[in-house]
């Protein structure tokens, strides 16, 4: 079976991480897998090495001065679509709105649903939900949103987690010491400064926490995005100044350094306002780090009693500063280990075979 997985970027965003891990797991099951993506900013490879059993196709995508977000997304669709050839594959599986629009007839994984105010982007989002021939969601909560919004019935296949990688990082004393010496004790958030990640709420919570834990630093890692969050970042900076919060913003962290950064964290903050699964939080659980998550139905579904949920800034602060719960830590380990990429790949192969029979 010749499978094409398509994603929109080579950078370390959640959907891209998912695509590469799934591709490698499919290849371990004997599938012939090719990953397609746009090479933004001159990239000719992904943010990490990819198993050579997976074929990689990077389509050049040059930056244009003065291009707004909407035009860049529409051009992304055109460039990727012009390069891709359907006839080379038995299964075409798009992992996001851009690639689903680019290739047309496909299977689509809907990680989460977005809301766009620009008519052209709203139309792209709509097409990427309704036009695929079949849909996968990584959680039942997102599948329910699709069912309620469009009357469609996606199949739920949860994410896998590279649990062993983050468990090993927890035992890497030298790598963890480097972060401890540089950062001290810290609250970690992964995903950059953006509305969907609840970055402003984390600043508000940290300001309350700092009253009793002034030694506990606030650290952000990651942040690659297609969207323009300058106004949100300006509000973030303004509020940090007002509250006296001095976060350390690391930007994109090298893939081989991220597990030890996560493993050394005192607590992992996962205050997203919208998620499909929560892979970064699951990786933190694998590393034995307590997680504080926003109280969302999808996160209740995925994490159950393995994390601490909070809704208000005060609740968030209290949870971030709470002592480590050994029983919860063990539940987190067990939950992360239960999510295997090989299991996810087998479920995808079954789905592909059924889809091929029905087509």
PDB file of C-alpha atoms in Angstrom, residues 2-11 15-20 23-24 32-40 43-46 50 54-61 76-96 98-100 102-103:
ATOM      1  CA  UNK A   2       1.468   3.322  -1.120  1.00  0.00           C
ATOM      2  CA  UNK A   3       0.537   6.021   1.388  1.00  0.00           C
ATOM      3  CA  UNK A   4       1.025   9.773   1.140  1.00  0.00           C
ATOM      4  CA  UNK A   5       0.811  11.788   4.358  1.00  0.00           C
ATOM      5  CA  UNK A   6       0.651  15.533   3.855  1.00  0.00           C
ATOM      6  CA  UNK A   7       1.414  18.302   6.311  1.00  0.00           C
ATOM      7  CA  UNK A   8       1.848  22.044   5.949  1.00  0.00           C
ATOM      8  CA  UNK A   9       5.245  22.737   7.491  1.00  0.00           C
ATOM      9  CA  UNK A  10       8.645  21.289   8.379  1.00  0.00           C
ATOM     10  CA  UNK A  11       8.628  23.042  11.766  1.00  0.00           C
ATOM     11  CA  UNK A  15       0.366  18.252  13.591  1.00  0.00           C
ATOM     12  CA  UNK A  16       3.816  17.934  12.042  1.00  0.00           C
ATOM     13  CA  UNK A  17       5.111  15.906  14.996  1.00  0.00           C
ATOM     14  CA  UNK A  18       2.064  13.644  14.619  1.00  0.00           C
ATOM     15  CA  UNK A  19       2.619  13.223  10.872  1.00  0.00           C
ATOM     16  CA  UNK A  20       6.266  12.167  11.186  1.00  0.00           C
ATOM     17  CA  UNK A  23       4.698   7.862   9.053  1.00  0.00           C
ATOM     18  CA  UNK A  24       7.572   6.100  10.816  1.00  0.00           C
ATOM     19  CA  UNK A  32       5.347   2.363   1.665  1.00  0.00           C
ATOM     20  CA  UNK A  33       5.026   5.884   3.109  1.00  0.00           C
ATOM     21  CA  UNK A  34       5.861   9.287   1.685  1.00  0.00           C
ATOM     22  CA  UNK A  35       5.507  12.501   3.687  1.00  0.00           C
ATOM     23  CA  UNK A  36       4.868  15.674   1.721  1.00  0.00           C
ATOM     24  CA  UNK A  37       5.297  19.179   3.098  1.00  0.00           C
ATOM     25  CA  UNK A  38       6.091  22.742   2.180  1.00  0.00           C
ATOM     26  CA  UNK A  39       9.629  23.932   2.823  1.00  0.00           C
ATOM     27  CA  UNK A  40       8.970  27.321   4.353  1.00  0.00           C
ATOM     28  CA  UNK A  43      13.798  24.547   4.568  1.00  0.00           C
ATOM     29  CA  UNK A  44      14.730  21.417   2.642  1.00  0.00           C
ATOM     30  CA  UNK A  45      14.213  18.990   5.538  1.00  0.00           C
ATOM     31  CA  UNK A  46      12.078  18.529   8.633  1.00  0.00           C
ATOM     32  CA  UNK A  50      13.224  11.125   9.696  1.00  0.00           C
ATOM     33  CA  UNK A  54      10.016   7.026   5.045  1.00  0.00           C
ATOM     34  CA  UNK A  55      10.311   8.972   1.797  1.00  0.00           C
ATOM     35  CA  UNK A  56      10.252  12.744   2.256  1.00  0.00           C
ATOM     36  CA  UNK A  57       9.149  15.240  -0.376  1.00  0.00           C
ATOM     37  CA  UNK A  58       9.695  18.903   0.496  1.00  0.00           C
ATOM     38  CA  UNK A  59       8.113  21.413  -1.892  1.00  0.00           C
ATOM     39  CA  UNK A  60      10.015  24.737  -1.952  1.00  0.00           C
ATOM     40  CA  UNK A  61       7.972  27.639  -0.632  1.00  0.00           C
ATOM     41  CA  UNK A  76       0.496  27.406   0.231  1.00  0.00           C
ATOM     42  CA  UNK A  77      -2.518  25.476  -1.033  1.00  0.00           C
ATOM     43  CA  UNK A  78      -1.698  26.257  -4.652  1.00  0.00           C
ATOM     44  CA  UNK A  79       2.015  25.435  -4.436  1.00  0.00           C
ATOM     45  CA  UNK A  80       1.501  22.120  -2.639  1.00  0.00           C
ATOM     46  CA  UNK A  81      -1.372  21.152  -4.922  1.00  0.00           C
ATOM     47  CA  UNK A  82       0.625  21.887  -8.074  1.00  0.00           C
ATOM     48  CA  UNK A  83       3.484  19.648  -6.909  1.00  0.00           C
ATOM     49  CA  UNK A  84       1.462  16.663  -5.684  1.00  0.00           C
ATOM     50  CA  UNK A  85       0.389  13.768  -7.920  1.00  0.00           C
ATOM     51  CA  UNK A  86      -2.525  11.628  -6.757  1.00  0.00           C
ATOM     52  CA  UNK A  87      -1.822   8.749  -9.115  1.00  0.00           C
ATOM     53  CA  UNK A  88       1.367   7.790  -7.294  1.00  0.00           C
ATOM     54  CA  UNK A  89      -0.505   6.680  -4.155  1.00  0.00           C
ATOM     55  CA  UNK A  90      -3.222   4.299  -3.043  1.00  0.00           C
ATOM     56  CA  UNK A  91      -4.003   6.395   0.058  1.00  0.00           C
ATOM     57  CA  UNK A  92      -3.780  10.186   0.255  1.00  0.00           C
ATOM     58  CA  UNK A  93      -4.056  11.383   3.861  1.00  0.00           C
ATOM     59  CA  UNK A  94      -4.029  15.108   4.645  1.00  0.00           C
ATOM     60  CA  UNK A  95      -3.209  16.173   8.201  1.00  0.00           C
ATOM     61  CA  UNK A  96      -4.459  19.772   8.125  1.00  0.00           C
ATOM     62  CA  UNK A  98      -3.928  23.487   3.942  1.00  0.00           C
ATOM     63  CA  UNK A  99      -2.962  20.059   2.645  1.00  0.00           C
ATOM     64  CA  UNK A 100      -6.598  18.904   2.441  1.00  0.00           C
ATOM     65  CA  UNK A 102      -4.262  21.322  -1.809  1.00  0.00           C
ATOM     66  CA  UNK A 103      -4.915  17.705  -2.770  1.00  0.00           C
TER      67      UNK A 103
END
